[in-house]
Amino acid sequence: MKVEILAIGTEVVQGDVVNTNASWLSNQMSDQGFEVLFHTAVPDEENLMLDAMARAASRADVVLVTGGLGPTVDDFTLEVASKLFQVPLVPHAESLKRLKTFFQKFNRTMTPNQERQAMLPEGAAVLTNEIGTAPGIYYRYLSAHFGFFPGVPQEMKKMFTEGFLPRVLPFVADGPKRLRRVLRCFGLPEGQLDHWVQGGRSGHAELMGVELGFRVRFPEIDIRIQTTDARLEEAARRLDEAGDAILRQVGEYIFGQDEATLAQVASDLLLEKDLSLAVAESCTGGLLASAITDIPGASEYFLEGLVTYSNDAKIDLLGVRPESLERFGAVSREVALEMARGVRARAKSDLGIGITGIAGPGGGTPEKPVGTVHVAMVHSEGEWEQRYLFPWGRDRFKQVAVATALDRIRRHLLSIA
Amino acid sequence: MKVEILAIGTEVVQGDVVNTNASWLSNQMSDQGFEVLFHTAVPDEENLMLDAMARAASRADVVLVTGGLGPTVDDFTLEVASKLFQVPLVPHAESLKRLKTFFQKFNRTMTPNQERQAMLPEGAAVLTNEIGTAPGIYYRYLSAHFGFFPGVPQEMKKMFTEGFLPRVLPFVADGPKRLRRVLRCFGLPEGQLDHWVQGGRSGHAELMGVELGFRVRFPEIDIRIQTTDARLEEAARRLDEAGDAILRQVGEYIFGQDEATLAQVASDLLLEKDLSLAVAESCTGGLLASAITDIPGASEYFLEGLVTYSNDAKIDLLGVRPESLERFGAVSREVALEMARGVRARAKSDLGIGITGIAGPGGGTPEKPVGTVHVAMVHSEGEWEQRYLFPWGRDRFKQVAVATALDRIRRHLLSIA
C-alpha cells in the first residue's frame, strides 16, 4: 500500500511552520508496513490543492491530508476535496452539535465561520475531533483511502490513531511490519562510530537482516536498527540479535533504548540503590539540577543544587578554599573537587557533583580556553575528577557538560554492588 | 519566480528525519520575494526521483534539491539529475582535491565511494562545501535554475547563502521583497488575543497593509506581521505603523522583537540598571538559573541560584522558618517570600526571587492541585508575590513558571527609574 502525505497551507510552503506532521504520520505508517513514497505541500490555492489531491489519488493507495479544516477564510481543503470527489458539502448534524457544545463550554459565541467546519463532503465518514473544533474525514475516492486532518499536531495524532488507522490497517493485516529499536549512546569516541559506519556490517552476521543507521541527537548519538517482516517474532528476534551484537561492540557507551534519557537512567539507578544526590554547578548554571528535576519523583533522591556563579558563593556555600581559587583558579581540578565535597557535606548526600568551567564566549585563556570544564564526583567510595574541552558554543557546552556529569553518575552506580 | 523545494531521501519520507531544510529554504526564498509553491519529498528510488525533478522543472523557475549527494550507495541524486539533464557525470578536479585534503586533515584514508562525490554533471557550476565533503551544484536546465545541496543543514545553509542565492537574486532584483517582524508576547490573556484574531484588523487602519499571524511558542506567543513590497522603505514604514498599533493595544505583554527572549531582556535590564540577582527555586529545579546563565555575561549580575528541593535545604540555606513550612506548607505565599528574602540576604543581591510549587504528577491536594506555584520577588523597594495555576504537565509547568519569574523581573526593572 503506497502512501502520500499532503500538507495544505501557505504557512507551510513559506516556511513559517515546520511540517512535523509529515514525519510523524510517515513513521506511524511505515511501522505498520505501509510504504510512504511522497511528501507534498502546497499553499492555500485552489488549483494547486486540486492538482495535488488528484495526483495523489492517482499514485497512492492512502492519502493523508493535513491542514485547512479550520474556521478562517484560508481553510477550504474540504471544499476543494468535494470538487475532486464530485459530491456536495453537506452539514453534519453531530459535528455541528459538538461545535456548539465546545463553544458553550468556553462561554464563547459561535460565529458562522465556525459553523463552516461542520460542512463535510457527502458520504464522508467523520473522524471526531475530541480536542479541538474541526472534524476530520475518511473518504474512499476511486481506489484511494483519503484521510483529512487538522494541522494542529495533537488533534491530528489522536484522530489518525483512533479514527483513521483502524480503517486502513486491515489492508496490510497480513503484510510485513517494521520494527525499530534505538540504542542511545553518549561519549562514544568518533573512531568507534566510524568503525561501524565505514566497516558496515561486514563480519557481523547478526547485522545482516537489519538496517543500521546513526543519528546525532546532540550531545547523544542514536544507533537505529530496524527490520521489516510479516513474522513479528522473527523480526523481534533479528532486532534482539543485532542489538546484542552492537552492545558487545559499543558496550557501556550505550545508556538505554528508544526514549531513554541520561537523567532518567541516572535517576532510576539512584532510586534503585537508595542513594541521594546534591550538585554544585558553576558554568552549567543550573542545567544539571534542572535535568535531574525534569524526572518525576526527583525529590526522592535529589536534595539540593547550588549554582555558585561567584567566587564568594563558592566560598560561603560550598567551603571552597580561597587559596584554591587563588592558586589554581575557579576552573580547576581542585575547585571542582572542593565544590563536590562541599555540596555533599552541606546536603549530607551520598553523591556530590561539582562542575566548573568556561562556557564562553568570554573568559578563555591560552591555558584554559573557552570550553574547558572540570567535572568532579565525590561519594563514600572515593573521588573522581576529569577535565574536558567542549568548545562548541555556550548552549552546547552546557548540554554536553551536564550529560557528562549524568553519565558519570550512571557509570558509577552501575559499577557498585 | 516560482520555487519548488525537493527533498531526496528514504529517511525523510519514512519520517526518521524532520525536513527542516524545506522550511528554512522557504523562509529564505520568501523573504527575497520568491514564491514558494511546492514542497516535495521522495525516497531514494531512481524513477520517483527522476519524475519529481522533471515535474519540478516543468512547474517551477527555481528548484532546490536537498539530500543524496553523499558517499553511500543511497546517494545518487546527481546521477539521476545527469539523466534528466542528458549530460554525463564528469570528475571535478577542484572538488576531488578538496576531498583529498579533507581526509588528510582528519588522518583518514579516502575510499573510492568518497571520490564519487566529486563526479558532477558536465557543465554544472560548483557550490563549494567548506564544512563537509559533498559539493553542491547550480545547474540551468531549460528555464529552471536548479540548486543541489547536501541534506546536512549547516552545509546546505552555507552553500545556499554563499553559492546559490547570489546566482538567482538578480532575477527578483526589482521585485517585491517580504519584510517580517515578530512581536514576542508573554502572559497575554486569551481574551485579548481573541480580540485580535476574531476582530481582525477592522478599525485599525494601520493593519490594512500587513498580514497578521499568531503562533504559540510555548510559553510565549508570537504576533507575526509581514508585508511585501518592492519599495523597501514603504514596506518598513507599514511594519513600523502596524507594530506601533499592536503595541498600543497589547502594551506591556510584548517583551521584545524577533529573536528576543525573556531571559535576554531581563539580563539586559539588570546590566543597564546595574543590579544583581540571586534566585531560590524549588519546583523549577534550576531551570530559572539555567535560563539566566544561558545569556553570555550572566556572571556580571547573577550571583547564585539555590535549588532547595528538600525542606532541610530551605531551612538551612535560605533561613525559611520551620513554622512557616509547618503552618502554611512548602508551597505557600509565606515560604515563597521567605525563600526570596533568604537568597537575597545570603547572596547580598539587589533582587531575590523565590519559586515554590507542585510540578506533578504527584503531590497535589484539593487545596493545592498539581500546577500550583507561588512566585515571589524581593528588592529594595518592596516585595511582590503571586499564586498561579499551570496544570499542563511537568515540563510545561517548569517552563511557564520560569518565564513568569523572568517576566516579573523585566516588569519590575521597567517600572523603576
Coordinates of N, CA and C in Angstrom, one line a residue, chain B residues 142-220:
Chain B
L142 N 16.7 23.8 -19.0 CA 15.5 24.5 -19.7 C 15.4 25.9 -19.0
S143 N 14.3 26.3 -18.5 CA 14.2 27.6 -17.9 C 14.4 27.6 -16.4
A144 N 14.6 26.4 -15.9 CA 14.7 26.4 -14.4 C 16.1 26.4 -13.9
H145 N 16.3 27.1 -12.7 CA 17.5 27.2 -12.0 C 17.5 26.1 -11.0
F146 N 18.3 25.1 -11.1 CA 18.4 24.0 -10.1 C 19.6 24.3 -9.2
G147 N 19.3 24.0 -7.9 CA 20.4 24.0 -6.9 C 20.3 22.6 -6.2
F148 N 21.5 22.0 -6.1 CA 21.6 20.7 -5.4 C 22.5 20.9 -4.2
F149 N 21.9 20.4 -3.0 CA 22.6 20.6 -1.7 C 22.7 19.3 -0.9
P150 N 23.7 19.2 -0.1 CA 23.7 18.0 0.9 C 22.5 18.2 1.8
G151 N 22.1 17.1 2.4 CA 21.0 17.2 3.4 C 21.4 17.7 4.8
V152 N 22.7 17.8 5.0 CA 23.1 18.3 6.3 C 22.8 19.8 6.4
P153 N 22.0 20.2 7.4 CA 21.5 21.6 7.4 C 22.7 22.6 7.4
Q154 N 23.7 22.5 8.2 CA 24.7 23.5 8.3 C 25.4 23.7 6.9
E155 N 25.7 22.5 6.3 CA 26.4 22.6 5.0 C 25.4 23.2 3.9
M156 N 24.2 22.8 3.9 CA 23.2 23.3 3.0 C 23.1 24.8 3.1
K157 N 22.9 25.3 4.4 CA 22.6 26.7 4.6 C 23.8 27.6 4.0
K158 N 25.0 27.2 4.3 CA 26.2 27.9 3.9 C 26.3 28.0 2.4
M159 N 26.1 26.8 1.8 CA 26.2 26.7 0.3 C 25.0 27.5 -0.4
F160 N 23.9 27.4 0.2 CA 22.7 28.2 -0.3 C 23.0 29.7 -0.3
T161 N 23.4 30.1 0.9 CA 23.6 31.6 1.1 C 24.7 32.1 0.3
E162 N 25.8 31.4 0.3 CA 27.0 32.0 -0.3 C 27.2 31.6 -1.8
G163 N 26.7 30.4 -2.1 CA 26.9 29.9 -3.5 C 25.7 30.1 -4.4
F164 N 24.5 29.7 -3.9 CA 23.4 29.7 -4.8 C 22.6 31.0 -4.9
L165 N 22.2 31.5 -3.7 CA 21.4 32.7 -3.7 C 21.9 33.8 -4.6
P166 N 23.2 34.2 -4.6 CA 23.6 35.3 -5.4 C 23.4 35.0 -6.9
R167 N 23.3 33.8 -7.3 CA 23.0 33.5 -8.7 C 21.6 33.7 -9.2
V168 N 20.6 33.6 -8.3 CA 19.2 33.8 -8.6 C 18.7 35.2 -8.2
L169 N 19.4 35.8 -7.3 CA 18.8 37.1 -6.8 C 18.6 38.1 -7.9
P170 N 19.5 38.2 -8.9 CA 19.3 39.2 -9.9 C 17.9 39.1 -10.6
F171 N 17.3 37.9 -10.6 CA 16.1 37.7 -11.3 C 14.9 38.3 -10.5
V172 N 15.1 38.6 -9.2 CA 14.0 39.2 -8.5 C 14.5 40.6 -8.0
A173 N 15.6 41.1 -8.6 CA 16.2 42.3 -8.0 C 15.2 43.5 -7.9
D174 N 14.4 43.7 -8.9 CA 13.5 44.8 -8.8 C 12.1 44.5 -8.3
G175 N 11.9 43.2 -7.9 CA 10.6 42.7 -7.5 C 10.3 43.0 -6.0
P176 N 9.1 42.8 -5.6 CA 8.8 43.0 -4.2 C 9.5 42.0 -3.3
K177 N 9.9 42.5 -2.1 CA 10.5 41.7 -1.0 C 9.6 41.6 0.1
R178 N 9.8 40.5 0.9 CA 8.9 40.3 2.1 C 9.7 40.8 3.3
L179 N 9.1 41.6 4.1 CA 9.6 42.0 5.3 C 8.8 41.5 6.5
R180 N 9.5 41.0 7.5 CA 8.7 40.3 8.6 C 9.1 41.0 9.9
R181 N 8.3 40.9 10.8 CA 8.6 41.3 12.2 C 7.8 40.4 13.2
V182 N 8.4 40.0 14.2 CA 7.8 39.2 15.2 C 7.7 40.0 16.5
L183 N 6.5 40.2 17.1 CA 6.4 40.8 18.4 C 6.2 39.6 19.4
R184 N 7.1 39.5 20.3 CA 7.1 38.4 21.2 C 6.3 38.8 22.5
C185 N 5.3 38.0 22.8 CA 4.4 38.3 24.0 C 4.5 37.2 25.0
F186 N 4.3 37.6 26.3 CA 4.2 36.6 27.3 C 3.0 37.1 28.3
G187 N 2.2 36.1 28.7 CA 1.2 36.3 29.6 C 0.0 37.0 29.1
L188 N -0.1 37.1 27.8 CA -1.2 37.8 27.1 C -2.5 37.0 27.5
P189 N -3.5 37.7 28.0 CA -4.8 36.9 28.3 C -5.4 36.5 27.0
E190 N -6.0 35.3 27.0 CA -6.5 34.7 25.8 C -7.6 35.7 25.2
G191 N -8.4 36.3 26.0 CA -9.4 37.2 25.5 C -8.8 38.3 24.7
Q192 N -7.7 38.9 25.1 CA -7.0 39.9 24.4 C -6.6 39.5 23.0
L193 N -6.0 38.3 23.0 CA -5.6 37.7 21.7 C -6.8 37.4 20.8
D194 N -7.8 36.9 21.4 CA -9.0 36.6 20.7 C -9.6 37.8 20.0
H195 N -9.5 38.9 20.7 CA -10.0 40.2 20.2 C -9.3 40.5 18.9
W196 N -8.0 40.2 18.9 CA -7.2 40.5 17.7 C -7.5 39.5 16.6
V197 N -7.6 38.2 17.0 CA -7.8 37.2 16.0 C -9.1 37.3 15.3
Q198 N -10.2 37.4 16.2 CA -11.5 37.4 15.7 C -11.8 38.8 15.1
G199 N -11.5 39.8 15.8 CA -11.8 41.1 15.3 C -11.0 41.5 14.1
G200 N -9.9 40.8 14.0 CA -9.0 41.1 12.8 C -8.6 42.5 12.8
R201 N -8.5 43.1 11.6 CA -7.9 44.4 11.5 C -9.0 45.5 11.4
S202 N -10.2 45.2 11.6 CA -11.3 46.2 11.5 C -11.0 47.3 12.5
G203 N -11.1 48.5 12.0 CA -10.9 49.6 12.9 C -9.5 50.0 13.1
H204 N -8.6 49.2 12.5 CA -7.2 49.5 12.7 C -6.6 49.8 11.3
A205 N -6.6 51.0 10.9 CA -6.2 51.3 9.5 C -4.7 50.9 9.3
E206 N -3.9 51.0 10.4 CA -2.5 50.7 10.3 C -2.2 49.2 10.0
L207 N -3.2 48.4 10.2 CA -3.0 47.0 9.9 C -3.5 46.5 8.6
M208 N -4.0 47.4 7.8 CA -4.6 47.1 6.5 C -3.5 46.5 5.5
G209 N -2.4 47.1 5.6 CA -1.4 46.7 4.6 C -0.4 45.6 5.0
V210 N -0.7 44.9 6.1 CA 0.2 43.9 6.5 C -0.6 42.6 6.8
E211 N 0.1 41.5 6.7 CA -0.5 40.2 7.1 C -0.2 40.0 8.6
L212 N -1.2 39.5 9.3 CA -1.1 39.4 10.7 C -1.3 37.9 11.0
G213 N -0.4 37.4 11.8 CA -0.5 36.0 12.2 C -0.1 35.8 13.7
F214 N -0.5 34.7 14.3 CA -0.2 34.4 15.6 C 0.4 33.0 15.7
R215 N 1.4 32.8 16.5 CA 1.9 31.5 16.7 C 2.4 31.3 18.1
V216 N 2.0 30.2 18.7 CA 2.3 29.8 20.1 C 3.7 29.2 20.0
R217 N 4.7 29.9 20.8 CA 6.0 29.3 21.0 C 6.0 29.1 22.5
F218 N 5.4 28.1 23.0 CA 5.2 27.9 24.4 C 6.4 28.2 25.3
P219 N 6.3 29.0 26.3 CA 5.1 29.6 26.9 C 4.8 31.0 26.3
E220 N 5.4 31.4 25.2 CA 5.2 32.7 24.7 C 4.3 32.6 23.4

